[in-house]
Amino acid sequence: LVEFADAIKVKLKFFDELETVSAQFQKAQLSLDNDQYLSLLKKLDDCLAYVASNPQYADASTYTSKFRQLQSRALGSVRNKVAKVLQHAVAQVQVAIQEAAP
């Protein structure tokens, strides 16, 4: 009976991660530069893959949708960060070009 309960617990872990990962993304939102953000993206991918590959579980489609929304927001944050870094780099290059012009 204990083994059965442990097996169920392992399977439900991926569903339980939704709130945990979501809360961690909220905290890490301010700092996309750290390794924690990358590990959260990996955990999110793992949870999404597990839930999507087990559609027979109750509410699997709901969790898949919620995980995809969270993934979209997280990747949107990465995209915005990359865009800001590139804009900053372009601005620095433009200044350097103007300063070097005769």
mmCIF file of C-alpha atoms in Angstrom:
data_model
loop_
_atom_site.group_PDB
_atom_site.id
_atom_site.type_symbol
_atom_site.label_atom_id
_atom_site.label_comp_id
_atom_site.label_asym_id
_atom_site.label_seq_id
_atom_site.Cartn_x
_atom_site.Cartn_y
_atom_site.Cartn_z
ATOM 1 C CA LEU A 1 0.000 0.000 0.000
ATOM 2 C CA VAL A 2 2.877 2.359 0.815
ATOM 3 C CA GLU A 3 4.517 1.569 -2.518
ATOM 4 C CA PHE A 4 1.256 2.317 -4.318
ATOM 5 C CA ALA A 5 0.928 5.643 -2.497
ATOM 6 C CA ASP A 6 4.526 6.531 -3.358
ATOM 7 C CA ALA A 7 3.929 5.683 -7.023
ATOM 8 C CA ILE A 8 0.904 7.975 -7.104
ATOM 9 C CA LYS A 9 2.851 10.700 -5.331
ATOM 10 C CA VAL A 10 5.594 10.552 -7.974
ATOM 11 C CA LYS A 11 3.030 10.881 -10.765
ATOM 12 C CA LEU A 12 1.204 13.751 -9.072
ATOM 13 C CA LYS A 13 4.453 15.615 -8.449
ATOM 14 C CA PHE A 14 4.361 17.047 -11.960
ATOM 15 C CA PHE A 15 0.849 18.411 -11.439
ATOM 16 C CA ASP A 16 1.754 19.835 -8.029
ATOM 17 C CA GLU A 17 4.696 21.689 -9.534
ATOM 18 C CA LEU A 18 2.408 24.204 -11.269
ATOM 19 C CA GLU A 19 2.022 26.491 -8.252
ATOM 20 C CA THR A 20 5.625 26.011 -7.157
ATOM 21 C CA VAL A 21 7.105 26.783 -10.559
ATOM 22 C CA SER A 22 4.724 29.681 -11.090
ATOM 23 C CA ALA A 23 5.700 31.258 -7.775
ATOM 24 C CA GLN A 24 9.391 30.737 -8.495
ATOM 25 C CA PHE A 25 9.050 32.398 -11.890
ATOM 26 C CA GLN A 26 7.422 35.384 -10.221
ATOM 27 C CA LYS A 27 10.419 35.706 -7.900
ATOM 28 C CA ALA A 28 13.002 35.066 -10.628
ATOM 29 C CA GLN A 29 11.267 37.461 -13.035
ATOM 30 C CA LEU A 30 13.494 40.263 -11.865
ATOM 31 C CA SER A 31 16.686 38.364 -12.572
ATOM 32 C CA LEU A 32 16.735 36.417 -15.808
ATOM 33 C CA ASP A 33 20.529 36.338 -15.682
ATOM 34 C CA ASN A 34 20.828 33.722 -12.972
ATOM 35 C CA ASP A 35 21.016 29.956 -13.398
ATOM 36 C CA GLN A 36 17.820 29.474 -11.412
ATOM 37 C CA TYR A 37 15.755 30.844 -14.295
ATOM 38 C CA LEU A 38 17.215 28.293 -16.694
ATOM 39 C CA SER A 39 16.553 25.461 -14.252
ATOM 40 C CA LEU A 40 12.966 26.688 -13.860
ATOM 41 C CA LEU A 41 12.519 26.624 -17.640
ATOM 42 C CA LYS A 42 13.820 23.044 -17.661
ATOM 43 C CA LYS A 43 11.481 22.038 -14.840
ATOM 44 C CA LEU A 44 8.588 23.669 -16.674
ATOM 45 C CA ASP A 45 9.479 21.765 -19.850
ATOM 46 C CA ASP A 46 9.631 18.489 -17.914
ATOM 47 C CA CYS A 47 6.249 19.087 -16.271
ATOM 48 C CA LEU A 48 4.665 20.104 -19.547
ATOM 49 C CA ALA A 49 6.042 17.049 -21.330
ATOM 50 C CA TYR A 50 4.798 14.723 -18.587
ATOM 51 C CA VAL A 51 1.310 16.208 -18.411
ATOM 52 C CA ALA A 52 0.985 16.360 -22.207
ATOM 53 C CA SER A 53 2.077 12.736 -22.534
ATOM 54 C CA ASN A 54 -0.534 11.593 -20.006
ATOM 55 C CA PRO A 55 -3.841 12.973 -21.283
ATOM 56 C CA GLN A 56 -5.722 10.185 -19.519
ATOM 57 C CA TYR A 57 -5.225 11.886 -16.146
ATOM 58 C CA ALA A 58 -8.046 14.036 -14.833
ATOM 59 C CA ASP A 59 -7.584 17.720 -15.693
ATOM 60 C CA ALA A 60 -4.497 16.958 -17.799
ATOM 61 C CA SER A 61 -5.706 19.276 -20.556
ATOM 62 C CA THR A 62 -6.264 22.087 -18.056
ATOM 63 C CA TYR A 63 -2.789 21.632 -16.607
ATOM 64 C CA THR A 64 -1.285 21.449 -20.090
ATOM 65 C CA SER A 65 -2.918 24.769 -20.903
ATOM 66 C CA LYS A 66 -1.723 26.367 -17.660
ATOM 67 C CA PHE A 67 1.819 25.078 -18.137
ATOM 68 C CA ARG A 68 1.828 26.393 -21.714
ATOM 69 C CA GLN A 69 0.644 29.825 -20.517
ATOM 70 C CA LEU A 70 3.405 29.907 -17.928
ATOM 71 C CA GLN A 71 5.939 28.775 -20.523
ATOM 72 C CA SER A 72 4.779 31.483 -22.902
ATOM 73 C CA ARG A 73 5.131 34.172 -20.226
ATOM 74 C CA ALA A 74 8.557 32.892 -19.193
ATOM 75 C CA LEU A 75 9.853 32.771 -22.758
ATOM 76 C CA GLY A 76 8.322 36.187 -23.405
ATOM 77 C CA SER A 77 10.391 37.530 -20.534
ATOM 78 C CA VAL A 78 13.505 35.982 -22.053
ATOM 79 C CA ARG A 79 12.648 37.494 -25.441
ATOM 80 C CA ASN A 80 12.154 40.932 -23.878
ATOM 81 C CA LYS A 81 15.453 40.661 -22.003
ATOM 82 C CA VAL A 82 17.317 39.698 -25.176
ATOM 83 C CA ALA A 83 15.690 42.575 -27.067
ATOM 84 C CA LYS A 84 16.745 45.057 -24.362
ATOM 85 C CA VAL A 85 20.308 43.761 -24.363
ATOM 86 C CA LEU A 86 20.476 44.032 -28.151
ATOM 87 C CA GLN A 87 19.003 47.545 -28.102
ATOM 88 C CA HIS A 88 21.600 48.586 -25.556
ATOM 89 C CA ALA A 89 24.391 47.061 -27.645
ATOM 90 C CA VAL A 90 23.148 48.851 -30.769
ATOM 91 C CA ALA A 91 23.033 52.148 -28.901
ATOM 92 C CA GLN A 92 26.613 51.663 -27.697
ATOM 93 C CA VAL A 93 27.816 50.842 -31.210
ATOM 94 C CA GLN A 94 26.033 53.876 -32.646
ATOM 95 C CA VAL A 95 27.679 56.133 -30.083
ATOM 96 C CA ALA A 96 31.081 54.622 -30.831
ATOM 97 C CA ILE A 97 30.550 55.124 -34.559
ATOM 98 C CA GLN A 98 29.520 58.750 -34.077
ATOM 99 C CA GLU A 99 32.513 59.420 -31.859
ATOM 100 C CA ALA A 100 34.883 57.831 -34.392
ATOM 101 C CA ALA A 101 33.447 59.739 -37.364
ATOM 102 C CA PRO A 102 35.582 62.657 -38.609
#
